Every structure is written in structure tokens, then in C-alpha cells.
Amino acid sequence: MRVRVLGTAAGGGLPQWNCGCQSCCRAAELGVQLSQDCLAISGDGNSWYLVNASPDLRTQLLATPELRPPPGTRRTPVEGVLLTSAELDHTLGLLTLREAARLPIYATAAVHQALRQAFPITEVIGSYTAVQPQTVSDRQVLTAGLAAEIAVVGDKRPRYAGELRGTGWVVAYRFTGAGRSLVYAPCLPAWSDAFEQIIDGADVVLLDGTFFTEDELTHASGSDRPASSMGHLPIRAALPEIARHPRTRFLFTHLNNTNPLAHPDAPELADLRAAGAEIAAERQLLVLE
Amino acid sequence: MRVRVLGTAAGGGLPQWNCGCQSCCRAAELGVQLSQDCLAISGDGNSWYLVNASPDLRTQLLATPELRPPPGTRRTPVEGVLLTSAELDHTLGLLTLREAARLPIYATAAVHQALRQAFPITEVIGSYTAVQPQTVSDRQVLTAGLAAEIAVVGDKRPRYAGELRGTGWVVAYRFTGAGRSLVYAPCLPAWSDAFEQIIDGADVVLLDGTFFTEDELTHASGSDRPASSMGHLPIRAALPEIARHPRTRFLFTHLNNTNPLAHPDAPELADLRAAGAEIAAERQLLVLE
């Protein structure tokens, strides 16, 4: 199993285009750019699935040689997309893929409903290519020895889909191939039983690192919205849980522009290192063999 | 008047993510990246308007220091967006702007209709910020001494909006400020009277350079679609028209991935130079004072 981290930031990326906070200004000065969270995963290194389709997908694909079509062809190695939610920062990149010959999209019934009714992305893409919506079941067989299981970890609907009902709005995926396993959970509101179960014995877990602390937005921008109200377990609250899984490698992703850990010289990284956890890096390759 | 070229490629950019044609492979090898066409324009260098909102808008804004908010603020210098069409490669970037405090969008009635009905982008953005739709009239007063006029240059509807009626689907803008003028026409199906009239006496014209020749796609990809059937006047057909306007500076933009002129060592550039025209460059600054 090979996994390429395509992007590691929360919605808006770092810097965020309209934000002059200290972290965004510093990133702009240093030329640091974190793109919005997205993953590519493959069982054999040839056929790849995207997990989420970020608005930055075009540049993320171009920065990843293994996702380019062979010269003289339009045979993209991208087999399909699995979605962890219907949030715009996880789905807008689907529109970039409209030139594909066909586009399988794996998601829960609730997420498909949002993309069909509240914001008809799949219908629009259907004017350009053959969209193949698949409702993810408990165990999804993909190509090249890869399989995926889901755990529902949250029920926060995207703001644009506030009228819709249903459950299964936010999921984590556990991918397995040749006896190894990786969990991807870029949005995790709480360390629930369902999450504990899906990460059990996993080799690698990439998880929600949106905020370092519960009150981070208050300090950064005067907002009164704590992390938990926005559907994100802060890193500091996740660290004690991680300590209970010493055989699993944990990497945080989906970092908000206010998160101090987005900068490699942050003193707060010492807490992370002490817990044996890491921050996922843009374009990082994970090889699980 | 200051004008920053944010992107110079047609839909898909160069390289295109799923295309292994000679031009895309060469661009990938050399690290050349052309982003999708978009412009920023200002009367005073402080308040800026975007013309079109490309899917690449996030990285385009980040690459343009004058469009960043001042440190410690969220006061974006972006005052609003003017659209030349409802095509996805001109409108998807609107979704990137949803974090703005407010978002004025200037477009024809037909384009607003597509963004409200066929693909409700403006409604979705309305869940995040205050969208202020403005129907562009013959003469639109903007801020800081800037004004805009439009000419309808085409009636090709986006594929996703094929069911909609109306006229005014593709327009060119003429911007004026302090006695200088610039025309932006990234899609131009023909050198019409309306176009001739709006460029009359203009200092600078940025125009449709999608294809160099009428049968370019046939050679590059075996497609049987000539440039004219896709709503684009090929550069070679525009050059004799340009020769009749020796006092105006012409720059081609919106280059397709198959266009040889996207590469700076193309022999075909000699024809362009002979006609006194240029290819617009990514991030190019035009100062009209």
C-alpha cells in the first residue's frame, strides 16, 4: 500500500487568502503554503484512489508524478474518489476531474444526497463525464488488493446543506492491503467508540489536527467558537488517547491556518513529539509493505 | 490603472491533470504551469476587482502580494468579481471567496441565471457570506475612478446550462481609468462589429488565444472539433485584424494545453512577433498611467 499526502490544511489552506493573522502573514513571508487536505492511496502503486477532492486538487495532482497519465495517453491513474464528508473543501475538486473518461465517487448516502440536491455537483459533472456514484458499504473492495471500511464519526452537515436530514455526514476510512492498514480521519469531532474500533491495530492513523487547543480561535481572531463546537477534537485532547496506542503511528492533518503546529519551529511541537505523534507533511509518501 | 494577469490558460490549465499530450508532458518535465485565466484590475492600486474567478484562484491570490489583507486584518483588497461568462473555469473560484465579508458579483442576467439555477453557486456561497449580485449595465461605475463597459461577443452557454435560454452569455469588458483603457476578452468566437467597437482606441487588449490554428485539436488529440465550433477565434485568424490597430497593444491569453505558443521556444511565436502581438505572461503587471 502506498499513500501520498496531497494536502494537509483545513478549509482555506495556509495562508488563507483573506486572513492577515500572525500565522498567515508569517506563512506568506516565508513562502510556506499548505494546501487543503486530500490523500491518494494505492494497493499496487499503479491504480490510485483519491480520498476527498480538495479545491487545490489540480495543483496537487500536478505535484505528484505517479498520478500523471503516461505520455501520449489520457489514461489517468486516478480510479475514483472516496469522500469523508460533503464539505466544500472536500468536494469542490470533483469539478476539476470532469475531464476524466468516467468518475466513480464513493460516499455515504447522506453525502451523495448533498451533492445531488443541496449543491448538484454530481449533476453538473454529469454534463462532462460519466459520474458513477457508489454508496459506501461497511467493506468496500477497490482495485489492486485495496479494501476500505468506514466508521461514522460525526453528523455535522455542511453549512450549505443545513436543511438536509440523514446520518453518516462525517466518516473515517480504514484502508487495508497486503495485511497493512491505514486510517484517514481528517475531521474527528470526538474520540468515540466507533473511532477507537476502526483504528484498532492500524499501522498508521492520519487524523484531525485542525486546532491545537480548544480555544485557539479566540486567541487568534477573537472568535468565540471553541474547536468542539466546530466538529474538531483539538490535538491537545487527542494526545492522551494516542498514548494508549504505542504500536500505531499517528500523523495529524487538516491543520487550520491558526494552528501553531503548521509552522515547523513551533515550541508546541515538543508536546507532540513527547506523545510520539507527528504532523503530516505536504506530498509526504507513506509506504506500508 | 494597474492590471495583474493572474492566469493565462484555458480550462484545465497547462499541464492538464489527465492529459499526456506532447505539450502537457513537456510542461510537466520543465515545471511550466499555466493557471486558468483570471485578471485583477485596480484604479488606484489599493482596491482591486477580479475579472473571472478561476478554479486556481486561491494560489493566484497568494502569488499576488497586492491582493493580501494588511497584517492583523481581514480587510481584503478584493472589492468584487466581474464575470465574462458562466463557464466553470471562470466561476468556480467564487467558492474560494466564500470567507469574504461580502461578495459583489457583476455579470449579465444570463450568467447570473446559470449561477442561480443550473448550478446554484451563488446560493451556496450565500450560506457563508453576503452575495451581492449586480447585473452589469452598459457602463458600470466601480471604485477608485475605474469604470467598465461590456460588449456581448458570444452566446455559447456552458455545457451544464444547456437548457437555459437568454442572450449575453459571453462578454468582453472595457475598463477605463484616468483616460486609459484596457479590454479583456478571454473568449472571443469571432472578430465581430461589437468587438471592433469596444476595442476602438483601447491602449491594451487581452484576448482569446485558446488555439493557434483552427484544426489544432485534430493534430494534438485526434478530436474532430475545430476551434470555431468551440467558440474560439484562432490566433492565426486574429493576427490580420490586429494589424489594423497599430496603436493598440495586443496580448493573447486563455491558451489551451494544445497551443504551441504556450511554450516560449515555439517557432510559431515568430508569426506573432511579426504582427506586433504578444502572449500574456502569468503574474504579468500592466501599468496604464
Coordinates of C-alpha atoms in Angstrom, one line a residue:
Chain A
M1 CA 0.0 0.0 0.0
R2 CA 1.4 3.4 -0.9
V3 CA -0.2 6.6 0.4
R4 CA 0.7 10.1 -0.8
V5 CA -0.4 13.0 1.3
L6 CA -1.6 15.6 -1.2
G7 CA -2.7 18.3 1.2
T8 CA -2.6 18.9 5.0
A9 CA -4.6 22.1 5.7
A10 CA -8.2 22.7 6.7
G11 CA -10.6 24.7 4.5
G12 CA -9.0 27.9 3.2
G13 CA -5.4 26.5 3.4
L14 CA -2.4 28.4 4.8
P15 CA -2.1 31.2 4.2
Q16 CA -5.9 31.8 3.9
W17 CA -6.5 34.4 1.0
N18 CA -8.3 36.9 3.2
C19 CA -6.6 36.4 6.5
G20 CA -3.9 38.7 7.9
C21 CA -3.4 36.8 11.2
Q22 CA 0.1 36.3 12.5
S23 CA 0.3 32.7 11.3
C24 CA -1.0 33.6 7.8
C25 CA 1.4 36.6 7.5
R26 CA 4.3 34.5 8.6
A27 CA 3.5 31.8 6.1
A28 CA 3.1 34.4 3.3
E29 CA 6.5 35.9 4.2
L30 CA 8.3 32.5 4.3
G31 CA 6.6 31.2 1.2
V32 CA 5.0 28.4 3.2
Q33 CA 1.9 27.0 1.6
L34 CA -0.3 24.3 3.0
S35 CA -3.0 23.1 0.6
Q36 CA -6.4 21.7 1.6
D37 CA -6.5 18.1 2.9
C38 CA -6.5 15.3 0.3
L39 CA -4.9 11.9 0.1
A40 CA -4.0 9.5 -2.7
I41 CA -3.8 5.8 -1.9
S42 CA -2.9 2.7 -4.0
G43 CA -2.6 -1.0 -3.5
D44 CA 0.0 -1.6 -6.2
G45 CA 1.5 1.9 -7.0
N46 CA -0.3 2.0 -10.4
S47 CA -4.0 2.5 -9.7
W48 CA -4.8 5.3 -7.3
Y49 CA -7.8 6.5 -5.4
L50 CA -8.2 10.0 -4.1
V51 CA -9.7 10.4 -0.6
N52 CA -11.5 13.7 -0.7
A53 CA -11.2 16.1 -3.7
S54 CA -9.9 19.4 -2.4
P55 CA -10.3 22.7 -4.2
D56 CA -6.5 22.5 -4.7
L57 CA -6.7 19.2 -6.5
R58 CA -5.3 20.5 -9.8
T59 CA -2.0 21.6 -8.4
Q60 CA -1.9 18.7 -6.0
L61 CA -2.2 16.2 -9.0
L62 CA 0.5 18.1 -10.9
A63 CA 2.8 17.9 -8.0
T64 CA 2.5 14.1 -7.9
P65 CA 4.3 12.4 -10.8
E66 CA 2.7 9.0 -10.1
L67 CA -0.7 10.5 -10.7
R68 CA 0.1 11.8 -14.3
P69 CA -1.1 9.9 -17.3
P70 CA 1.6 8.1 -19.4
P71 CA 2.9 10.2 -22.3
G72 CA 0.6 10.1 -25.4
T73 CA -2.4 8.9 -23.4
R74 CA -5.3 10.2 -21.3
R75 CA -5.1 7.0 -19.1
T76 CA -5.2 8.7 -15.7
P77 CA -4.1 6.5 -12.8
V78 CA -6.9 8.0 -10.8
E79 CA -9.6 5.3 -10.4
G80 CA -12.1 7.1 -8.3
V81 CA -12.7 9.3 -5.3
L82 CA -13.8 8.4 -1.7
L83 CA -15.3 11.2 0.3
T84 CA -15.1 11.6 4.1
S85 CA -17.8 14.4 4.1
A86 CA -19.7 16.7 1.8
E87 CA -17.9 19.9 2.9
L88 CA -16.8 22.2 0.1
D89 CA -13.2 21.8 0.9
H90 CA -13.5 18.0 0.4
T91 CA -15.7 18.0 -2.7
L92 CA -15.0 21.0 -4.9
G93 CA -12.1 19.2 -6.5
L94 CA -14.6 16.8 -8.1
L95 CA -15.3 19.5 -10.6
T96 CA -11.6 19.5 -11.6
L97 CA -12.0 15.8 -12.5
R98 CA -14.8 16.5 -15.0
E99 CA -12.4 15.8 -18.0
A100 CA -12.0 12.2 -16.8
A101 CA -13.4 9.4 -19.0
R102 CA -15.5 8.3 -16.0
L103 CA -15.7 9.3 -12.4
P104 CA -16.6 6.8 -9.6
I105 CA -17.5 8.6 -6.4
Y106 CA -17.7 6.7 -3.1
A107 CA -19.6 8.3 -0.3
T108 CA -22.4 7.7 2.3
A109 CA -26.0 8.2 1.2
A110 CA -26.1 11.5 3.1
V111 CA -23.1 12.9 1.3
H112 CA -24.4 11.8 -2.1
Q113 CA -27.7 13.5 -1.3
A114 CA -25.9 16.8 -0.5
L115 CA -24.0 16.6 -3.8
R116 CA -27.2 15.8 -5.7
Q117 CA -29.7 18.1 -4.0
A118 CA -28.2 21.0 -2.0
F119 CA -25.4 21.6 -4.4
P120 CA -25.8 19.5 -7.5
I121 CA -22.0 18.9 -8.2
T122 CA -22.6 15.4 -9.5
E123 CA -25.3 16.5 -11.9
V124 CA -23.0 19.3 -13.2
I125 CA -20.1 16.9 -13.7
G126 CA -22.5 14.6 -15.4
S127 CA -22.7 17.1 -18.3
Y128 CA -19.0 16.4 -18.9
T129 CA -18.3 12.8 -17.9
A130 CA -20.0 9.6 -16.7
V131 CA -20.4 10.0 -12.9
Q132 CA -20.6 6.6 -11.1
P133 CA -22.0 7.2 -7.6
Q134 CA -21.3 4.4 -5.2
T135 CA -22.8 4.2 -1.7
V136 CA -20.0 3.0 0.6
S137 CA -20.9 0.0 2.5
D138 CA -19.2 -1.5 5.6
R139 CA -16.5 -3.0 3.5
Q140 CA -15.7 -1.6 0.0
V141 CA -13.5 -3.6 -2.3
L142 CA -11.3 -1.4 -4.5
T143 CA -8.7 -2.4 -7.1
A144 CA -5.2 -3.9 -6.7
G145 CA -5.8 -5.6 -3.4
L146 CA -7.1 -2.5 -1.7
A147 CA -10.2 -2.5 0.5
A148 CA -11.9 0.2 2.6
E149 CA -14.1 0.2 5.7
I150 CA -15.9 3.2 7.1
A151 CA -16.8 4.4 10.6
V152 CA -19.3 7.2 11.0
V153 CA -17.5 9.7 13.3
G154 CA -19.7 12.7 13.1
D155 CA -23.1 14.2 12.0
K156 CA -22.2 17.8 11.2
R157 CA -23.7 18.7 7.9
P158 CA -22.0 21.3 5.6
R159 CA -23.5 24.8 6.1
Y160 CA -24.9 24.8 2.6
A161 CA -26.8 21.5 3.3
G162 CA -28.3 22.6 6.6
E163 CA -31.8 21.6 5.5
L164 CA -31.0 18.0 4.8
R165 CA -31.7 15.1 7.1
G166 CA -30.0 11.7 7.5
T167 CA -26.9 10.4 9.3
G168 CA -23.4 9.5 8.2
W169 CA -22.2 13.0 7.4
V170 CA -18.6 12.5 8.5
V171 CA -16.7 9.3 8.2
A172 CA -13.3 7.8 8.7
Y173 CA -11.9 5.3 6.3
R174 CA -9.7 2.3 7.2
F175 CA -7.8 1.1 4.1
T176 CA -6.2 -2.4 4.1
G177 CA -3.9 -4.0 1.6
A178 CA -1.5 -7.0 2.0
G179 CA -2.1 -7.1 5.7
R180 CA -1.3 -3.5 6.5
S181 CA -3.8 -0.8 7.4
L182 CA -4.1 3.0 7.4
V183 CA -7.0 5.1 8.8
Y184 CA -7.8 8.5 7.4
A185 CA -10.0 10.8 9.6
P186 CA -9.4 14.4 8.7
C187 CA -12.4 15.5 10.6
L188 CA -13.0 13.9 14.0
P189 CA -15.3 15.6 16.5
A190 CA -14.6 13.2 19.4
W191 CA -12.5 10.2 20.2
S192 CA -15.6 7.9 20.0
D193 CA -16.0 4.2 20.4
A194 CA -16.6 3.9 16.6
F195 CA -13.2 5.7 16.1
E196 CA -11.5 3.6 18.7
Q197 CA -12.7 0.5 16.9
I198 CA -11.7 1.5 13.4
I199 CA -8.2 2.4 14.5
D200 CA -7.7 -0.8 16.5
G201 CA -4.4 -2.3 15.4
A202 CA -3.9 0.1 12.5
D203 CA -0.3 0.7 11.3
V204 CA -0.9 4.4 10.6
V205 CA -3.6 6.9 11.5
L206 CA -3.9 10.3 9.8
L207 CA -6.3 12.3 11.9
D208 CA -7.9 15.7 12.5
G209 CA -5.3 18.2 13.6
T210 CA -7.5 21.3 12.8
F211 CA -6.8 23.0 16.1
F212 CA -4.1 22.6 18.7
T213 CA -6.3 23.8 21.6
E214 CA -10.0 24.2 22.3
D215 CA -9.8 28.0 22.5
E216 CA -7.4 28.6 19.6
L217 CA -9.7 30.7 17.5
T218 CA -10.5 33.0 20.5
H219 CA -6.8 33.9 20.8
A220 CA -6.2 34.2 17.0
S221 CA -9.2 36.1 15.8
G222 CA -11.4 37.0 18.8
S223 CA -14.0 34.4 17.6
D224 CA -16.0 32.8 20.4
R225 CA -16.2 29.4 18.7
P226 CA -14.4 26.6 20.6
A227 CA -12.9 23.8 18.5
S228 CA -15.5 21.3 19.7
S229 CA -18.4 23.4 18.5
M230 CA -16.9 23.2 15.0
G231 CA -16.7 19.4 15.0
H232 CA -13.0 19.1 15.7
L233 CA -11.3 17.4 18.6
P234 CA -8.2 19.6 19.5
I235 CA -4.8 17.9 19.2
R236 CA -4.1 18.5 22.9
A237 CA -7.2 16.5 23.8
A238 CA -6.2 13.7 21.4
L239 CA -2.6 13.2 22.7
P240 CA -3.6 11.2 25.8
E241 CA -5.7 8.9 23.7
I242 CA -2.8 8.4 21.3
A243 CA -0.6 7.3 24.2
R244 CA -2.8 4.3 24.6
H245 CA -1.8 3.0 21.1
P246 CA 2.0 2.8 21.2
R247 CA 2.2 0.4 18.1
T248 CA 0.3 2.8 15.8
R249 CA 1.9 5.8 14.0
F250 CA -0.2 8.9 14.3
L251 CA 0.1 11.9 12.0
F252 CA -2.1 15.0 12.3
T253 CA -3.6 16.6 9.2
H254 CA -6.3 19.2 8.2
L255 CA -4.5 22.0 10.1
N256 CA -6.3 25.3 10.4
N257 CA -4.4 28.5 9.5
T258 CA -4.5 29.4 13.2
N259 CA -2.8 26.2 14.3
P260 CA 0.7 27.0 15.6
L261 CA 1.9 23.4 14.6
A262 CA 1.6 24.4 11.0
H263 CA 5.0 26.1 11.5
P264 CA 8.0 23.8 11.8
D265 CA 9.6 25.9 14.6
A266 CA 6.6 25.9 16.9
P267 CA 7.5 25.3 20.6
E268 CA 4.2 23.4 20.9
L269 CA 5.7 20.6 18.7
A270 CA 7.6 19.4 21.8
D271 CA 4.2 18.2 23.3
L272 CA 3.6 16.3 20.1
R273 CA 7.0 14.6 20.0
A274 CA 6.6 13.6 23.6
A275 CA 3.5 11.8 22.7
G276 CA 5.2 10.1 19.7
A277 CA 2.9 11.8 17.2
E278 CA 3.8 13.8 14.1
I279 CA 2.4 16.5 11.7
A280 CA 1.8 15.1 8.2
A281 CA 3.8 16.9 5.6
E282 CA 2.6 18.1 2.1
R283 CA 3.5 15.5 -0.5
Q284 CA 4.7 13.0 2.1
L285 CA 4.8 9.4 0.9
L286 CA 3.9 6.6 3.3
V287 CA 4.9 3.1 2.2
L288 CA 3.2 0.2 4.0
E289 CA 4.6 -3.1 2.9
Chain B
M1 CA -4.9 51.7 -13.8
R2 CA -3.0 48.6 -12.7
V3 CA -3.7 45.2 -14.1
R4 CA -2.3 42.0 -12.8
V5 CA -2.6 38.9 -15.0
L6 CA -3.4 36.1 -12.6
G7 CA -3.7 33.2 -15.1
T8 CA -3.3 32.7 -18.8
A9 CA -4.6 29.2 -19.6
A10 CA -7.9 27.8 -20.8
G11 CA -10.0 25.4 -18.8
G12 CA -7.8 22.6 -17.3
G13 CA -4.6 24.7 -17.3
L14 CA -1.2 23.5 -18.5
P15 CA -0.4 20.7 -17.9
Q16 CA -3.9 19.4 -17.8
W17 CA -4.2 16.8 -15.0
N18 CA -5.3 13.9 -17.2
C19 CA -3.6 14.8 -20.5
G20 CA -0.4 13.1 -21.7
C21 CA -0.1 15.1 -25.0
Q22 CA 3.3 16.3 -26.1
S23 CA 2.7 19.9 -24.8
C24 CA 1.4 18.7 -21.4
C25 CA 4.3 16.2 -20.9
R26 CA 6.8 18.9 -21.9
A27 CA 5.3 21.4 -19.5
A28 CA 5.3 18.8 -16.7
E29 CA 9.0 18.0 -17.4
L30 CA 10.1 21.6 -17.4
G31 CA 7.9 22.6 -14.4
V32 CA 6.0 25.0 -16.5
Q33 CA 2.5 25.7 -15.1
L34 CA -0.1 28.0 -16.6
S35 CA -3.1 28.6 -14.4
Q36 CA -6.6 29.2 -15.6
D37 CA -7.4 32.7 -16.9
C38 CA -8.2 35.4 -14.4
L39 CA -7.3 39.1 -14.1
A40 CA -7.1 41.6 -11.2
I41 CA -7.6 45.3 -12.0
S42 CA -7.4 48.5 -9.9
G43 CA -7.9 52.2 -10.4
D44 CA -5.6 53.2 -7.6
G45 CA -3.5 50.1 -6.7
N46 CA -5.4 49.7 -3.4
S47 CA -9.0 48.4 -4.3
W48 CA -9.0 45.5 -6.7
Y49 CA -11.6 43.8 -8.8
L50 CA -11.2 40.3 -10.1
V51 CA -12.3 39.5 -13.7
N52 CA -13.4 35.9 -13.6
A53 CA -12.8 33.6 -10.7
S54 CA -10.8 30.7 -11.8
P55 CA -10.6 27.4 -10.0
D56 CA -6.9 28.3 -9.4
L57 CA -7.9 31.5 -7.6
R58 CA -6.6 30.5 -4.1
T59 CA -3.0 30.1 -5.4
Q60 CA -3.3 33.0 -7.8
L61 CA -4.3 35.4 -4.9
L62 CA -1.4 34.0 -2.7
A63 CA 1.0 34.7 -5.6
T64 CA -0.1 38.4 -5.7
P65 CA 1.1 40.4 -2.7
E66 CA -1.1 43.4 -3.5
L67 CA -4.2 41.3 -3.0
R68 CA -3.2 40.1 0.5
P69 CA -5.0 41.7 3.5
P70 CA -2.9 44.0 5.7
P71 CA -1.4 42.2 8.7
G72 CA -3.8 41.8 11.6
T73 CA -6.9 42.4 9.5
R74 CA -9.3 40.6 7.2
R75 CA -9.6 43.7 5.0
T76 CA -9.1 42.0 1.7
P77 CA -8.3 44.4 -1.2
V78 CA -10.7 42.4 -3.4
E79 CA -13.8 44.6 -3.9
G80 CA -15.8 42.2 -6.1
V81 CA -15.7 40.0 -9.2
L82 CA -16.8 40.6 -12.8
L83 CA -17.6 37.6 -14.9
T84 CA -17.1 37.3 -18.7
S85 CA -19.1 34.0 -18.8
A86 CA -20.7 31.3 -16.6
E87 CA -18.1 28.6 -17.6
L88 CA -16.8 26.6 -14.7
D89 CA -13.3 27.7 -15.4
H90 CA -14.4 31.3 -14.9
T91 CA -16.7 30.8 -11.9
L92 CA -15.6 28.0 -9.6
G93 CA -13.2 30.4 -7.8
L94 CA -16.2 32.3 -6.5
L95 CA -16.5 29.4 -3.9
T96 CA -13.0 30.2 -2.7
L97 CA -14.2 33.7 -1.9
R98 CA -16.9 32.5 0.4
E99 CA -14.9 33.6 3.5
A100 CA -15.2 37.3 2.4
A101 CA -17.3 39.6 4.5
R102 CA -19.4 40.3 1.4
L103 CA -19.1 39.4 -2.3
P104 CA -20.4 41.6 -5.1
I105 CA -20.6 39.7 -8.4
Y106 CA -21.1 41.6 -11.6
A107 CA -22.4 39.6 -14.6
T108 CA -25.1 39.6 -17.3
A109 CA -28.6 38.4 -16.5
A110 CA -27.9 35.1 -18.3
V111 CA -24.8 34.4 -16.3
H112 CA -26.5 35.2 -13.0
Q113 CA -29.3 32.9 -14.1
A114 CA -26.9 30.0 -14.7
L115 CA -25.2 30.5 -11.3
R116 CA -28.6 30.6 -9.6
Q117 CA -30.5 27.8 -11.4
A118 CA -28.3 25.4 -13.3
F119 CA -25.5 25.3 -10.7
P120 CA -26.6 27.3 -7.6
I121 CA -23.1 28.6 -6.8
T122 CA -24.4 32.0 -5.6
E123 CA -26.9 30.3 -3.3
V124 CA -24.3 28.0 -1.8
I125 CA -21.9 31.0 -1.2
G126 CA -24.9 32.7 0.4
S127 CA -24.7 30.2 3.2
Y128 CA -21.3 31.6 4.1
T129 CA -21.3 35.3 3.1
A130 CA -23.5 38.1 1.7
V131 CA -23.6 37.7 -2.0
Q132 CA -24.4 40.9 -3.8
P133 CA -25.4 40.1 -7.4
Q134 CA -25.2 43.1 -9.8
T135 CA -26.4 42.9 -13.4
V136 CA -23.8 44.7 -15.5
S137 CA -25.2 47.5 -17.5
D138 CA -23.7 49.3 -20.4
R139 CA -21.5 51.4 -18.2
Q140 CA -20.6 50.1 -14.7
V141 CA -19.0 52.5 -12.2
L142 CA -16.5 50.8 -9.9
T143 CA -14.4 52.3 -7.2
A144 CA -11.3 54.5 -7.4
G145 CA -12.0 56.0 -10.8
L146 CA -12.5 52.7 -12.5
A147 CA -15.4 52.1 -14.9
A148 CA -16.4 49.1 -17.0
E149 CA -18.3 48.7 -20.2
I150 CA -19.4 45.4 -21.8
A151 CA -19.8 44.1 -25.3
V152 CA -21.7 40.8 -25.8
V153 CA -19.3 38.8 -28.0
G154 CA -20.9 35.3 -27.9
D155 CA -23.9 33.2 -27.0
K156 CA -22.3 29.9 -26.2
R157 CA -23.8 28.5 -22.9
P158 CA -21.8 26.4 -20.6
R159 CA -22.5 22.7 -21.1
Y160 CA -24.1 22.4 -17.7
A161 CA -26.5 25.2 -18.5
G162 CA -27.6 23.8 -21.9
E163 CA -31.3 24.1 -21.0
L164 CA -31.3 27.8 -20.3
R165 CA -32.4 30.5 -22.7
G166 CA -31.4 34.1 -22.9
T167 CA -28.6 36.1 -24.5
G168 CA -25.4 37.7 -23.2
W169 CA -23.5 34.5 -22.3
V170 CA -20.1 35.7 -23.3
V171 CA -18.9 39.3 -22.9
A172 CA -15.8 41.4 -23.2
Y173 CA -15.1 44.2 -20.7
R174 CA -13.5 47.6 -21.5
F175 CA -12.1 49.1 -18.4
T176 CA -11.2 52.8 -18.2
G177 CA -9.5 54.9 -15.6
A178 CA -7.7 58.3 -15.9
G179 CA -8.1 58.3 -19.6
R180 CA -6.5 54.9 -20.3
S181 CA -8.4 51.8 -21.3
L182 CA -7.9 48.0 -21.4
V183 CA -10.2 45.4 -22.9
Y184 CA -10.4 41.8 -21.6
A185 CA -11.9 39.2 -23.9
P186 CA -10.6 35.8 -22.9
C187 CA -13.3 34.1 -25.0
L188 CA -14.0 35.5 -28.5
P189 CA -15.8 33.4 -31.0
A190 CA -15.3 35.9 -33.9
W191 CA -13.9 39.4 -34.6
S192 CA -17.4 40.9 -34.6
D193 CA -18.6 44.5 -35.0
A194 CA -19.3 44.6 -31.3
F195 CA -15.8 43.6 -30.5
E196 CA -14.3 46.0 -33.1
Q197 CA -16.3 48.8 -31.4
I198 CA -15.3 48.0 -27.8
I199 CA -11.6 47.8 -28.6
D200 CA -11.7 51.1 -30.6
G201 CA -8.8 53.2 -29.4
A202 CA -8.0 51.0 -26.4
D203 CA -4.5 51.1 -25.1
V204 CA -4.3 47.3 -24.3
V205 CA -6.4 44.4 -25.4
L206 CA -6.1 41.0 -23.7
L207 CA -7.9 38.5 -26.0
D208 CA -8.7 34.9 -26.7
G209 CA -5.6 32.9 -27.6
T210 CA -7.1 29.4 -26.9
F211 CA -5.9 27.9 -30.2
F212 CA -3.2 28.9 -32.6
T213 CA -4.9 27.3 -35.5
E214 CA -8.4 26.2 -36.5
D215 CA -7.5 22.5 -36.6
E216 CA -5.1 22.3 -33.6
L217 CA -7.2 19.8 -31.6
T218 CA -7.2 17.4 -34.6
H219 CA -3.4 17.3 -34.7
A220 CA -3.0 17.1 -30.9
S221 CA -5.6 14.7 -29.9
G222 CA -7.4 13.3 -32.9
S223 CA -10.5 15.3 -31.9
D224 CA -12.6 16.5 -34.8
R225 CA -13.6 19.7 -33.2
P226 CA -12.4 22.8 -35.0
A227 CA -11.6 25.9 -32.8
S228 CA -14.6 27.8 -34.2
S229 CA -17.1 25.1 -33.2
M230 CA -15.8 25.6 -29.6
G231 CA -16.4 29.4 -29.6
H232 CA -12.8 30.4 -30.1
L233 CA -11.3 32.5 -32.9
P234 CA -7.8 31.0 -33.6
I235 CA -4.8 33.3 -33.1
R236 CA -3.8 32.9 -36.7
A237 CA -7.2 34.3 -37.8
A238 CA -6.9 37.2 -35.4
L239 CA -3.5 38.4 -36.5
P240 CA -4.6 40.2 -39.7
E241 CA -7.3 42.0 -37.7
I242 CA -4.7 43.1 -35.1
A243 CA -2.6 44.6 -37.9
R244 CA -5.3 47.2 -38.5
H245 CA -4.8 48.6 -34.9
P246 CA -1.2 49.6 -34.8
R247 CA -1.6 51.9 -31.7
T248 CA -3.1 49.2 -29.5
R249 CA -1.1 46.6 -27.6
F250 CA -2.5 43.1 -28.0
L251 CA -1.7 40.2 -25.7
F252 CA -3.2 36.7 -26.1
T253 CA -4.5 34.8 -23.1
H254 CA -6.7 31.7 -22.3
L255 CA -4.2 29.4 -24.0
N256 CA -5.3 25.7 -24.4
N257 CA -2.9 23.0 -23.3
T258 CA -2.5 22.1 -27.0
N259 CA -1.4 25.6 -28.1
P260 CA 2.2 25.6 -29.2
L261 CA 2.5 29.3 -28.2
A262 CA 2.3 28.2 -24.5
H263 CA 6.0 27.2 -24.8
P264 CA 8.4 30.2 -25.0
D265 CA 10.6 28.5 -27.6
A266 CA 7.8 27.8 -30.1
P267 CA 8.8 28.7 -33.7
E268 CA 5.2 29.8 -34.2
L269 CA 5.9 32.8 -32.0
A270 CA 7.7 34.5 -35.0
D271 CA 4.3 35.0 -36.6
L272 CA 3.1 36.7 -33.5
R273 CA 6.1 38.9 -33.2
A274 CA 5.7 39.9 -36.9
A275 CA 2.2 41.0 -36.2
G276 CA 3.4 43.0 -33.1
A277 CA 1.4 40.9 -30.7
E278 CA 2.4 39.1 -27.5
I279 CA 1.4 36.2 -25.2
A280 CA 0.3 37.4 -21.8
A281 CA 2.5 36.0 -19.0
E282 CA 1.5 34.5 -15.7
R283 CA 1.6 37.3 -13.0
Q284 CA 2.4 40.0 -15.6
L285 CA 1.8 43.5 -14.3
L286 CA 0.4 46.1 -16.8
V287 CA 0.6 49.7 -15.6
L288 CA -1.5 52.2 -17.6
E289 CA -0.9 55.7 -16.4

